[in-house]
Coordinates of C-alpha atoms in Angstrom, one line a residue:
M1 CA 73.2 163.6 106.3
G2 CA 71.2 162.4 109.3
N3 CA 68.5 164.3 108.1
L4 CA 68.4 162.3 105.2
V5 CA 68.6 159.1 106.8
N6 CA 65.7 159.9 109.0
H7 CA 63.7 160.8 105.9
E8 CA 64.3 157.8 104.2
A9 CA 63.3 155.7 107.7
E10 CA 60.4 157.6 107.9
N11 CA 59.3 157.2 104.3
C12 CA 60.3 152.9 104.6
R13 CA 57.5 153.7 108.0
R14 CA 55.1 155.0 105.8
F15 CA 55.5 152.5 103.1
L16 CA 55.5 149.6 105.7
D17 CA 51.9 151.3 107.1
A18 CA 50.4 151.0 103.4
L19 CA 51.1 148.0 103.3
E20 CA 49.5 147.0 106.8
E21 CA 46.8 148.7 105.9
L22 CA 45.8 147.1 102.4
P23 CA 42.7 145.1 102.7
L24 CA 42.2 141.1 102.0
S25 CA 42.5 139.9 98.7
G26 CA 39.2 137.5 99.8
G27 CA 40.7 133.9 98.9
T28 CA 42.6 135.5 95.8
R29 CA 46.0 135.2 94.7
K30 CA 47.5 138.2 93.6
S31 CA 51.1 139.3 92.8
A32 CA 53.5 141.7 93.5
E33 CA 53.0 144.5 91.0
E34 CA 48.6 143.6 91.7
W35 CA 49.5 144.6 95.2
R36 CA 51.7 148.0 94.2
A37 CA 49.2 148.8 92.0
E38 CA 46.7 149.5 95.2
L39 CA 49.2 151.4 96.6
P40 CA 48.4 154.6 97.5
E41 CA 50.8 157.2 95.0
A42 CA 53.4 158.3 97.6
A43 CA 53.6 154.6 98.6
E44 CA 54.6 154.3 95.0
Q45 CA 56.9 156.5 94.1
H46 CA 59.1 155.6 97.1
L47 CA 59.1 151.8 95.9
G48 CA 61.0 152.9 93.3
G49 CA 64.0 154.4 94.6
C50 CA 63.8 151.7 98.1
E51 CA 65.3 148.1 97.7
S52 CA 64.5 146.7 101.4
C53 CA 60.6 148.3 100.5
R54 CA 60.7 146.1 96.8
T55 CA 61.9 142.9 99.3
A56 CA 59.3 144.0 101.9
L57 CA 56.3 144.3 99.2
E58 CA 57.4 141.1 97.4
E59 CA 57.6 139.1 101.4
F60 CA 53.8 140.9 101.6
A61 CA 52.7 139.3 98.1
E62 CA 54.2 135.7 99.3
T63 CA 52.4 136.0 102.5
R64 CA 49.2 137.0 101.9
N65 CA 49.4 134.5 98.5
S66 CA 50.0 131.6 101.0
L67 CA 47.7 133.1 103.2
A68 CA 45.0 132.9 100.4
G69 CA 43.0 129.5 101.8
V70 CA 42.2 130.3 104.9
A71 CA 39.3 131.6 106.3
V72 CA 39.7 134.3 108.4
Q73 CA 36.9 134.9 110.9
E74 CA 36.4 138.1 112.8
A75 CA 36.0 138.1 116.0
G76 CA 32.9 137.8 118.0
P77 CA 31.1 140.2 119.9
W78 CA 31.8 138.3 123.6
F79 CA 35.0 137.6 122.4
T80 CA 37.1 139.4 124.8
A81 CA 34.6 138.5 127.9
R82 CA 35.2 135.0 126.8
V83 CA 38.6 135.1 126.9
M84 CA 38.6 137.5 130.5
A85 CA 36.9 134.5 131.8
A86 CA 39.0 132.0 130.6
I87 CA 42.0 133.7 132.1
N88 CA 40.5 134.2 135.5
A89 CA 39.6 130.7 135.5
R90 CA 42.5 129.6 134.8
E91 CA 44.2 131.6 137.8
Q92 CA 41.5 130.6 140.2
E93 CA 42.4 127.3 139.3
V94 CA 46.1 127.5 140.1
E95 CA 45.6 129.2 143.3
A96 CA 43.5 126.2 145.0
R97 CA 46.2 123.9 143.9
D98 CA 48.3 126.3 144.9
G99 CA 46.9 128.2 147.2
V100 CA 49.0 127.5 150.1
W101 CA 52.3 127.9 148.7
I102 CA 51.0 131.5 146.8
S103 CA 50.1 132.7 150.7
V104 CA 53.3 131.8 151.8
R105 CA 54.9 134.0 149.0
R106 CA 52.2 136.4 149.9
L107 CA 53.4 136.7 153.3
A108 CA 57.3 136.5 152.9
P109 CA 58.2 140.3 152.8
R110 CA 55.8 140.7 156.1
L111 CA 58.4 137.9 157.5
V112 CA 61.3 139.2 155.9
A113 CA 60.0 142.7 157.6
L114 CA 59.3 141.3 160.8
S115 CA 62.7 139.2 161.4
A116 CA 64.3 142.2 161.0
L117 CA 63.0 144.1 163.1
L118 CA 63.6 141.2 165.6
L119 CA 67.1 141.1 165.1
V120 CA 67.9 144.5 165.1
L121 CA 65.8 144.8 168.8
G122 CA 67.3 141.4 170.2
G123 CA 70.8 142.8 169.1
S124 CA 70.5 146.1 170.7
W125 CA 68.9 144.5 174.3
A126 CA 72.0 141.6 173.7
L127 CA 74.7 144.6 173.2
E128 CA 72.8 147.0 176.0
L129 CA 73.1 143.6 178.4
R130 CA 76.7 143.1 177.1
K131 CA 78.0 146.2 178.3
T132 CA 75.6 146.3 181.8
E133 CA 77.7 142.7 183.1
G134 CA 80.3 144.6 181.9
L135 CA 80.2 147.4 184.3
N136 CA 79.4 145.1 187.6
A137 CA 82.3 142.3 186.4
D138 CA 84.4 144.6 188.6
R139 CA 81.9 144.3 191.5
R140 CA 81.2 140.6 191.5
V141 CA 83.8 137.2 191.9
G142 CA 82.6 134.2 190.8
D143 CA 83.3 130.7 189.3
L144 CA 85.7 131.7 187.2
V145 CA 85.6 128.0 185.4
F146 CA 82.5 128.7 183.6
D147 CA 82.2 132.5 184.1
S148 CA 83.0 134.6 180.7
S149 CA 84.0 137.9 182.5
V150 CA 87.7 138.6 183.6
A151 CA 89.3 137.4 186.9
P152 CA 90.2 140.3 188.8
V153 CA 93.4 141.2 189.4
S154 CA 93.3 140.3 193.3
Y155 CA 92.0 136.7 192.6
D156 CA 95.4 134.6 192.9
D157 CA 94.1 130.9 193.4
G158 CA 95.2 129.9 190.1
L159 CA 98.9 130.8 191.4
G160 CA 100.7 127.9 194.0
M161 CA 104.0 128.5 195.7
T162 CA 106.8 127.3 194.1
S163 CA 108.9 127.1 197.8
E164 CA 106.2 124.5 199.2
V165 CA 107.4 121.0 198.7
R166 CA 105.6 118.0 199.9
P167 CA 107.1 115.3 201.7

């Protein structure tokens, strides 16, 4: 069953390709039957049993008839060069107008990488400094009001004698 569906889809694709290959009518209007007569034999046989392809032929004929009065010009030999030059000029105009911001956008990934590197290095340096301060905290006694290290056990200035009474 699946092979039959694939075969029909392939036939429909070939029919649509045959429609695309039909030459322009040169400004004259043609009916769907006149376009059908110009199709290859295999495409015409497929058209007899496929409703979607008959609809496609009708739409094709209608489209070609609506475009019959329009003059179609072939692209000149320098068309591609002119289009590419226009694109390049537009890019340069945009870059000149937004030059600073384009430079910032190009520099942003580098700034992010540098910031991440500085953050890692600064964090590791601060961690090592904190470890070193922790080891030296036992050896020094400083101003405990502003010092963030833990007070040694022998520091008891904050404790007062409760038995002392002042007159």
